[in-house]
Amino acid sequence: MDMRVQPGESVVLRGIDSTDDHGIVTYEWKQILGDPSVEIKKLEKDQAEISNLQVGTYVFQLTVTDTAQQQDFSNITIIVLNSEQTEEHCLTPKKVGWCRGSFPRWFYDPTLQQCQEFIFGGCKPNKNNYLREEECKLACRNVKGSVSGRQMP
């Protein structure tokens, strides 16, 4: 799974969706890629807050251990957007697409400084196209500016 955020934003990683037939005893988050100055603060048994994120790519690994001492791993990538990526992900106008599908999606509207729902046709999305409102908010929180380019169908 990939997450996109703005520099300086904090992210909470959650392992609550992890399941095991024996029951999970421990959750451990660790950084395996990216600037080592990032801070990891354990919140609850399955949660860690990641802060001091700077532009770049980070990979964090969740290790879960069950009552039988068996372990499993899962990675999550956090991409901290630079100004060019922010323009692509947050300042590009929504693009409905040419196809006739009907998929609920979210885009960031920089004039309103909020994420809004729209119906995506299913073909040729741009990067300002999010499956969940939470993803949109993480990527574009507090981004200001005007929509670049012209709106495409």
mmCIF file with all atom_site columns, C-alpha atoms in Angstrom:
data_model
loop_
_atom_site.group_PDB
_atom_site.id
_atom_site.type_symbol
_atom_site.label_atom_id
_atom_site.label_alt_id
_atom_site.label_comp_id
_atom_site.label_asym_id
_atom_site.label_entity_id
_atom_site.label_seq_id
_atom_site.pdbx_PDB_ins_code
_atom_site.Cartn_x
_atom_site.Cartn_y
_atom_site.Cartn_z
_atom_site.occupancy
_atom_site.B_iso_or_equiv
_atom_site.pdbx_formal_charge
_atom_site.auth_seq_id
_atom_site.auth_comp_id
_atom_site.auth_asym_id
_atom_site.auth_atom_id
_atom_site.pdbx_PDB_model_num
ATOM 1   C CA . MET A 1 1   ? 0.000   0.000   0.000   1.00 0.00 ? 1   MET A CA 1
ATOM 2   C CA . ASP A 1 2   ? 1.202   3.517   -0.800  1.00 0.00 ? 2   ASP A CA 1
ATOM 3   C CA . MET A 1 3   ? 0.339   6.737   1.005   1.00 0.00 ? 3   MET A CA 1
ATOM 4   C CA . ARG A 1 4   ? 1.083   10.250  -0.200  1.00 0.00 ? 4   ARG A CA 1
ATOM 5   C CA . VAL A 1 5   ? 1.547   13.163  2.185   1.00 0.00 ? 5   VAL A CA 1
ATOM 6   C CA . GLN A 1 6   ? 2.884   16.697  2.316   1.00 0.00 ? 6   GLN A CA 1
ATOM 7   C CA . PRO A 1 7   ? 6.243   17.477  3.971   1.00 0.00 ? 7   PRO A CA 1
ATOM 8   C CA . GLY A 1 8   ? 5.956   17.932  7.729   1.00 0.00 ? 8   GLY A CA 1
ATOM 9   C CA . GLU A 1 9   ? 2.677   16.005  8.016   1.00 0.00 ? 9   GLU A CA 1
ATOM 10  C CA . SER A 1 10  ? 2.396   13.201  10.562  1.00 0.00 ? 10  SER A CA 1
ATOM 11  C CA . VAL A 1 11  ? 0.950   9.829   9.612   1.00 0.00 ? 11  VAL A CA 1
ATOM 12  C CA . VAL A 1 12  ? -0.590  7.168   11.853  1.00 0.00 ? 12  VAL A CA 1
ATOM 13  C CA . LEU A 1 13  ? 0.102   3.626   10.699  1.00 0.00 ? 13  LEU A CA 1
ATOM 14  C CA . ARG A 1 14  ? -2.392  1.015   11.857  1.00 0.00 ? 14  ARG A CA 1
ATOM 15  C CA . GLY A 1 15  ? -2.055  -2.750  11.910  1.00 0.00 ? 15  GLY A CA 1
ATOM 16  C CA . ILE A 1 16  ? -5.556  -3.447  13.183  1.00 0.00 ? 16  ILE A CA 1
ATOM 17  C CA . ASP A 1 17  ? -6.509  -5.266  9.972   1.00 0.00 ? 17  ASP A CA 1
ATOM 18  C CA . SER A 1 18  ? -3.917  -7.944  10.765  1.00 0.00 ? 18  SER A CA 1
ATOM 19  C CA . THR A 1 19  ? -5.542  -11.212 11.825  1.00 0.00 ? 19  THR A CA 1
ATOM 20  C CA . ASP A 1 20  ? -4.359  -14.593 13.020  1.00 0.00 ? 20  ASP A CA 1
ATOM 21  C CA . ASP A 1 21  ? -6.137  -17.778 14.062  1.00 0.00 ? 21  ASP A CA 1
ATOM 22  C CA . HIS A 1 22  ? -3.982  -17.985 17.223  1.00 0.00 ? 22  HIS A CA 1
ATOM 23  C CA . GLY A 1 23  ? -4.296  -14.318 18.187  1.00 0.00 ? 23  GLY A CA 1
ATOM 24  C CA . ILE A 1 24  ? -1.690  -11.604 17.732  1.00 0.00 ? 24  ILE A CA 1
ATOM 25  C CA . VAL A 1 25  ? 0.630   -10.929 20.663  1.00 0.00 ? 25  VAL A CA 1
ATOM 26  C CA . THR A 1 26  ? 2.823   -8.120  19.312  1.00 0.00 ? 26  THR A CA 1
ATOM 27  C CA . TYR A 1 27  ? 2.850   -5.515  16.569  1.00 0.00 ? 27  TYR A CA 1
ATOM 28  C CA . GLU A 1 28  ? 6.186   -3.920  15.697  1.00 0.00 ? 28  GLU A CA 1
ATOM 29  C CA . TRP A 1 29  ? 6.676   -1.064  13.225  1.00 0.00 ? 29  TRP A CA 1
ATOM 30  C CA . LYS A 1 30  ? 10.154  -0.315  11.906  1.00 0.00 ? 30  LYS A CA 1
ATOM 31  C CA . GLN A 1 31  ? 11.566  1.861   9.155   1.00 0.00 ? 31  GLN A CA 1
ATOM 32  C CA . ILE A 1 32  ? 13.385  0.000   6.384   1.00 0.00 ? 32  ILE A CA 1
ATOM 33  C CA . LEU A 1 33  ? 13.903  2.806   3.815   1.00 0.00 ? 33  LEU A CA 1
ATOM 34  C CA . GLY A 1 34  ? 14.148  6.592   3.864   1.00 0.00 ? 34  GLY A CA 1
ATOM 35  C CA . ASP A 1 35  ? 15.672  9.487   5.775   1.00 0.00 ? 35  ASP A CA 1
ATOM 36  C CA . PRO A 1 36  ? 16.648  8.156   9.231   1.00 0.00 ? 36  PRO A CA 1
ATOM 37  C CA . SER A 1 37  ? 15.698  11.430  10.973  1.00 0.00 ? 37  SER A CA 1
ATOM 38  C CA . VAL A 1 38  ? 12.040  10.349  10.905  1.00 0.00 ? 38  VAL A CA 1
ATOM 39  C CA . GLU A 1 39  ? 10.436  9.822   14.317  1.00 0.00 ? 39  GLU A CA 1
ATOM 40  C CA . ILE A 1 40  ? 8.373   6.732   15.175  1.00 0.00 ? 40  ILE A CA 1
ATOM 41  C CA . LYS A 1 41  ? 6.155   6.929   18.259  1.00 0.00 ? 41  LYS A CA 1
ATOM 42  C CA . LYS A 1 42  ? 4.150   3.895   19.377  1.00 0.00 ? 42  LYS A CA 1
ATOM 43  C CA . LEU A 1 43  ? 0.560   4.914   20.160  1.00 0.00 ? 43  LEU A CA 1
ATOM 44  C CA . GLU A 1 44  ? -1.488  1.785   20.792  1.00 0.00 ? 44  GLU A CA 1
ATOM 45  C CA . LYS A 1 45  ? -0.526  -1.862  20.444  1.00 0.00 ? 45  LYS A CA 1
ATOM 46  C CA . ASP A 1 46  ? -1.027  -1.813  16.647  1.00 0.00 ? 46  ASP A CA 1
ATOM 47  C CA . GLN A 1 47  ? -0.399  1.888   15.920  1.00 0.00 ? 47  GLN A CA 1
ATOM 48  C CA . ALA A 1 48  ? 2.630   4.083   15.336  1.00 0.00 ? 48  ALA A CA 1
ATOM 49  C CA . GLU A 1 49  ? 2.772   7.803   14.573  1.00 0.00 ? 49  GLU A CA 1
ATOM 50  C CA . ILE A 1 50  ? 5.377   8.758   11.982  1.00 0.00 ? 50  ILE A CA 1
ATOM 51  C CA . SER A 1 51  ? 6.568   12.374  12.064  1.00 0.00 ? 51  SER A CA 1
ATOM 52  C CA . ASN A 1 52  ? 9.383   14.595  10.794  1.00 0.00 ? 52  ASN A CA 1
ATOM 53  C CA . LEU A 1 53  ? 8.748   13.366  7.249   1.00 0.00 ? 53  LEU A CA 1
ATOM 54  C CA . GLN A 1 54  ? 10.665  15.223  4.534   1.00 0.00 ? 54  GLN A CA 1
ATOM 55  C CA . VAL A 1 55  ? 10.371  14.976  0.737   1.00 0.00 ? 55  VAL A CA 1
ATOM 56  C CA . GLY A 1 56  ? 11.215  11.459  -0.389  1.00 0.00 ? 56  GLY A CA 1
ATOM 57  C CA . THR A 1 57  ? 10.128  7.842   -0.139  1.00 0.00 ? 57  THR A CA 1
ATOM 58  C CA . TYR A 1 58  ? 9.893   5.874   3.086   1.00 0.00 ? 58  TYR A CA 1
ATOM 59  C CA . VAL A 1 59  ? 9.087   2.219   3.664   1.00 0.00 ? 59  VAL A CA 1
ATOM 60  C CA . PHE A 1 60  ? 7.868   0.927   7.021   1.00 0.00 ? 60  PHE A CA 1
ATOM 61  C CA . GLN A 1 61  ? 7.449   -2.712  7.922   1.00 0.00 ? 61  GLN A CA 1
ATOM 62  C CA . LEU A 1 62  ? 4.888   -4.127  10.323  1.00 0.00 ? 62  LEU A CA 1
ATOM 63  C CA . THR A 1 63  ? 5.846   -7.407  11.974  1.00 0.00 ? 63  THR A CA 1
ATOM 64  C CA . VAL A 1 64  ? 3.076   -9.250  13.798  1.00 0.00 ? 64  VAL A CA 1
ATOM 65  C CA . THR A 1 65  ? 3.773   -12.164 16.123  1.00 0.00 ? 65  THR A CA 1
ATOM 66  C CA . ASP A 1 66  ? 1.089   -14.613 17.233  1.00 0.00 ? 66  ASP A CA 1
ATOM 67  C CA . THR A 1 67  ? 0.755   -16.741 20.373  1.00 0.00 ? 67  THR A CA 1
ATOM 68  C CA . ALA A 1 68  ? 2.650   -19.592 18.652  1.00 0.00 ? 68  ALA A CA 1
ATOM 69  C CA . GLN A 1 69  ? 5.559   -17.160 18.000  1.00 0.00 ? 69  GLN A CA 1
ATOM 70  C CA . GLN A 1 70  ? 4.892   -17.261 14.258  1.00 0.00 ? 70  GLN A CA 1
ATOM 71  C CA . GLN A 1 71  ? 5.552   -13.984 12.450  1.00 0.00 ? 71  GLN A CA 1
ATOM 72  C CA . ASP A 1 72  ? 4.309   -12.255 9.343   1.00 0.00 ? 72  ASP A CA 1
ATOM 73  C CA . PHE A 1 73  ? 5.388   -9.021  7.697   1.00 0.00 ? 73  PHE A CA 1
ATOM 74  C CA . SER A 1 74  ? 3.732   -6.273  5.687   1.00 0.00 ? 74  SER A CA 1
ATOM 75  C CA . ASN A 1 75  ? 5.227   -3.125  4.159   1.00 0.00 ? 75  ASN A CA 1
ATOM 76  C CA . ILE A 1 76  ? 3.727   0.302   3.589   1.00 0.00 ? 76  ILE A CA 1
ATOM 77  C CA . THR A 1 77  ? 5.310   3.015   1.455   1.00 0.00 ? 77  THR A CA 1
ATOM 78  C CA . ILE A 1 78  ? 4.925   6.685   2.321   1.00 0.00 ? 78  ILE A CA 1
ATOM 79  C CA . ILE A 1 79  ? 5.739   9.141   -0.454  1.00 0.00 ? 79  ILE A CA 1
ATOM 80  C CA . VAL A 1 80  ? 6.290   12.696  0.755   1.00 0.00 ? 80  VAL A CA 1
ATOM 81  C CA . LEU A 1 81  ? 5.462   14.855  -2.242  1.00 0.00 ? 81  LEU A CA 1
ATOM 82  C CA . ASN A 1 82  ? 7.767   17.522  -3.638  1.00 0.00 ? 82  ASN A CA 1
ATOM 83  C CA . SER A 1 83  ? 6.311   20.653  -5.284  1.00 0.00 ? 83  SER A CA 1
ATOM 84  C CA . GLU A 1 84  ? 6.097   19.083  -8.757  1.00 0.00 ? 84  GLU A CA 1
ATOM 85  C CA . GLN A 1 85  ? 4.374   15.965  -7.405  1.00 0.00 ? 85  GLN A CA 1
ATOM 86  C CA . THR A 1 86  ? 2.026   18.145  -5.345  1.00 0.00 ? 86  THR A CA 1
ATOM 87  C CA . GLU A 1 87  ? 0.958   19.928  -8.515  1.00 0.00 ? 87  GLU A CA 1
ATOM 88  C CA . GLU A 1 88  ? 0.230   16.585  -10.226 1.00 0.00 ? 88  GLU A CA 1
ATOM 89  C CA . HIS A 1 89  ? -1.608  15.102  -7.230  1.00 0.00 ? 89  HIS A CA 1
ATOM 90  C CA . CYS A 1 90  ? -3.432  18.174  -5.909  1.00 0.00 ? 90  CYS A CA 1
ATOM 91  C CA . LEU A 1 91  ? -3.562  21.047  -8.415  1.00 0.00 ? 91  LEU A CA 1
ATOM 92  C CA . THR A 1 92  ? -4.520  19.167  -11.566 1.00 0.00 ? 92  THR A CA 1
ATOM 93  C CA . PRO A 1 93  ? -8.235  19.488  -12.377 1.00 0.00 ? 93  PRO A CA 1
ATOM 94  C CA . LYS A 1 94  ? -10.400 16.435  -11.839 1.00 0.00 ? 94  LYS A CA 1
ATOM 95  C CA . LYS A 1 95  ? -10.619 14.193  -14.878 1.00 0.00 ? 95  LYS A CA 1
ATOM 96  C CA . VAL A 1 96  ? -13.847 12.251  -15.322 1.00 0.00 ? 96  VAL A CA 1
ATOM 97  C CA . GLY A 1 97  ? -12.434 10.191  -18.214 1.00 0.00 ? 97  GLY A CA 1
ATOM 98  C CA . TRP A 1 98  ? -13.933 9.060   -21.506 1.00 0.00 ? 98  TRP A CA 1
ATOM 99  C CA . CYS A 1 99  ? -15.298 5.688   -20.469 1.00 0.00 ? 99  CYS A CA 1
ATOM 100 C CA . ARG A 1 100 ? -18.846 5.171   -19.281 1.00 0.00 ? 100 ARG A CA 1
ATOM 101 C CA . GLY A 1 101 ? -18.133 3.559   -15.934 1.00 0.00 ? 101 GLY A CA 1
ATOM 102 C CA . SER A 1 102 ? -19.454 5.037   -12.733 1.00 0.00 ? 102 SER A CA 1
ATOM 103 C CA . PHE A 1 103 ? -16.876 4.865   -9.960  1.00 0.00 ? 103 PHE A CA 1
ATOM 104 C CA . PRO A 1 104 ? -17.076 7.120   -6.890  1.00 0.00 ? 104 PRO A CA 1
ATOM 105 C CA . ARG A 1 105 ? -13.740 8.869   -6.396  1.00 0.00 ? 105 ARG A CA 1
ATOM 106 C CA . TRP A 1 106 ? -12.275 11.900  -4.644  1.00 0.00 ? 106 TRP A CA 1
ATOM 107 C CA . PHE A 1 107 ? -10.256 14.836  -5.979  1.00 0.00 ? 107 PHE A CA 1
ATOM 108 C CA . TYR A 1 108 ? -8.658  17.826  -4.284  1.00 0.00 ? 108 TYR A CA 1
ATOM 109 C CA . ASP A 1 109 ? -10.126 21.239  -5.123  1.00 0.00 ? 109 ASP A CA 1
ATOM 110 C CA . PRO A 1 110 ? -7.416  23.814  -4.304  1.00 0.00 ? 110 PRO A CA 1
ATOM 111 C CA . THR A 1 111 ? -9.792  26.778  -4.569  1.00 0.00 ? 111 THR A CA 1
ATOM 112 C CA . LEU A 1 112 ? -11.939 25.319  -1.769  1.00 0.00 ? 112 LEU A CA 1
ATOM 113 C CA . GLN A 1 113 ? -8.931  23.631  -0.128  1.00 0.00 ? 113 GLN A CA 1
ATOM 114 C CA . GLN A 1 114 ? -10.888 20.441  0.372   1.00 0.00 ? 114 GLN A CA 1
ATOM 115 C CA . CYS A 1 115 ? -11.459 17.033  -1.142  1.00 0.00 ? 115 CYS A CA 1
ATOM 116 C CA . GLN A 1 116 ? -14.651 16.515  -3.085  1.00 0.00 ? 116 GLN A CA 1
ATOM 117 C CA . GLU A 1 117 ? -16.372 13.459  -4.446  1.00 0.00 ? 117 GLU A CA 1
ATOM 118 C CA . PHE A 1 118 ? -16.911 12.935  -8.182  1.00 0.00 ? 118 PHE A CA 1
ATOM 119 C CA . ILE A 1 119 ? -17.874 10.105  -10.513 1.00 0.00 ? 119 ILE A CA 1
ATOM 120 C CA . PHE A 1 120 ? -14.967 8.700   -12.513 1.00 0.00 ? 120 PHE A CA 1
ATOM 121 C CA . GLY A 1 121 ? -15.701 7.065   -15.873 1.00 0.00 ? 121 GLY A CA 1
ATOM 122 C CA . GLY A 1 122 ? -12.951 4.487   -15.502 1.00 0.00 ? 122 GLY A CA 1
ATOM 123 C CA . CYS A 1 123 ? -10.382 5.416   -18.173 1.00 0.00 ? 123 CYS A CA 1
ATOM 124 C CA . LYS A 1 124 ? -7.144  7.376   -18.130 1.00 0.00 ? 124 LYS A CA 1
ATOM 125 C CA . PRO A 1 125 ? -7.190  8.968   -14.672 1.00 0.00 ? 125 PRO A CA 1
ATOM 126 C CA . ASN A 1 126 ? -4.802  11.701  -13.665 1.00 0.00 ? 126 ASN A CA 1
ATOM 127 C CA . LYS A 1 127 ? -3.070  11.671  -10.275 1.00 0.00 ? 127 LYS A CA 1
ATOM 128 C CA . ASN A 1 128 ? -5.737  13.838  -8.599  1.00 0.00 ? 128 ASN A CA 1
ATOM 129 C CA . ASN A 1 129 ? -7.987  10.774  -8.329  1.00 0.00 ? 129 ASN A CA 1
ATOM 130 C CA . TYR A 1 130 ? -8.327  9.027   -4.969  1.00 0.00 ? 130 TYR A CA 1
ATOM 131 C CA . LEU A 1 131 ? -10.308 5.951   -3.921  1.00 0.00 ? 131 LEU A CA 1
ATOM 132 C CA . ARG A 1 132 ? -10.944 7.294   -0.425  1.00 0.00 ? 132 ARG A CA 1
ATOM 133 C CA . GLU A 1 133 ? -11.423 10.767  1.005   1.00 0.00 ? 133 GLU A CA 1
ATOM 134 C CA . GLU A 1 134 ? -8.778  10.029  3.651   1.00 0.00 ? 134 GLU A CA 1
ATOM 135 C CA . GLU A 1 135 ? -6.155  9.383   0.925   1.00 0.00 ? 135 GLU A CA 1
ATOM 136 C CA . CYS A 1 136 ? -7.007  12.700  -0.731  1.00 0.00 ? 136 CYS A CA 1
ATOM 137 C CA . LYS A 1 137 ? -6.783  14.597  2.546   1.00 0.00 ? 137 LYS A CA 1
ATOM 138 C CA . LEU A 1 138 ? -3.414  13.065  3.417   1.00 0.00 ? 138 LEU A CA 1
ATOM 139 C CA . ALA A 1 139 ? -1.918  13.908  0.027   1.00 0.00 ? 139 ALA A CA 1
ATOM 140 C CA . CYS A 1 140 ? -3.240  17.442  -0.292  1.00 0.00 ? 140 CYS A CA 1
ATOM 141 C CA . ARG A 1 141 ? -3.937  18.826  3.187   1.00 0.00 ? 141 ARG A CA 1
ATOM 142 C CA . ASN A 1 142 ? -3.408  22.615  3.268   1.00 0.00 ? 142 ASN A CA 1
ATOM 143 C CA . VAL A 1 143 ? -2.278  22.818  -0.370  1.00 0.00 ? 143 VAL A CA 1
ATOM 144 C CA . LYS A 1 144 ? -3.052  26.214  -1.845  1.00 0.00 ? 144 LYS A CA 1
ATOM 145 C CA . GLY A 1 145 ? -2.907  27.344  -5.424  1.00 0.00 ? 145 GLY A CA 1
ATOM 146 C CA . SER A 1 146 ? -4.922  27.449  -8.568  1.00 0.00 ? 146 SER A CA 1
ATOM 147 C CA . VAL A 1 147 ? -5.905  24.577  -10.788 1.00 0.00 ? 147 VAL A CA 1
ATOM 148 C CA . SER A 1 148 ? -3.292  24.092  -13.480 1.00 0.00 ? 148 SER A CA 1
ATOM 149 C CA . GLY A 1 149 ? -4.077  23.332  -17.086 1.00 0.00 ? 149 GLY A CA 1
ATOM 150 C CA . ARG A 1 150 ? -7.522  22.958  -18.543 1.00 0.00 ? 150 ARG A CA 1
ATOM 151 C CA . GLN A 1 151 ? -10.177 20.548  -17.398 1.00 0.00 ? 151 GLN A CA 1
ATOM 152 C CA . MET A 1 152 ? -10.198 17.372  -19.446 1.00 0.00 ? 152 MET A CA 1
ATOM 153 C CA . PRO A 1 153 ? -13.312 15.268  -19.978 1.00 0.00 ? 153 PRO A CA 1
#
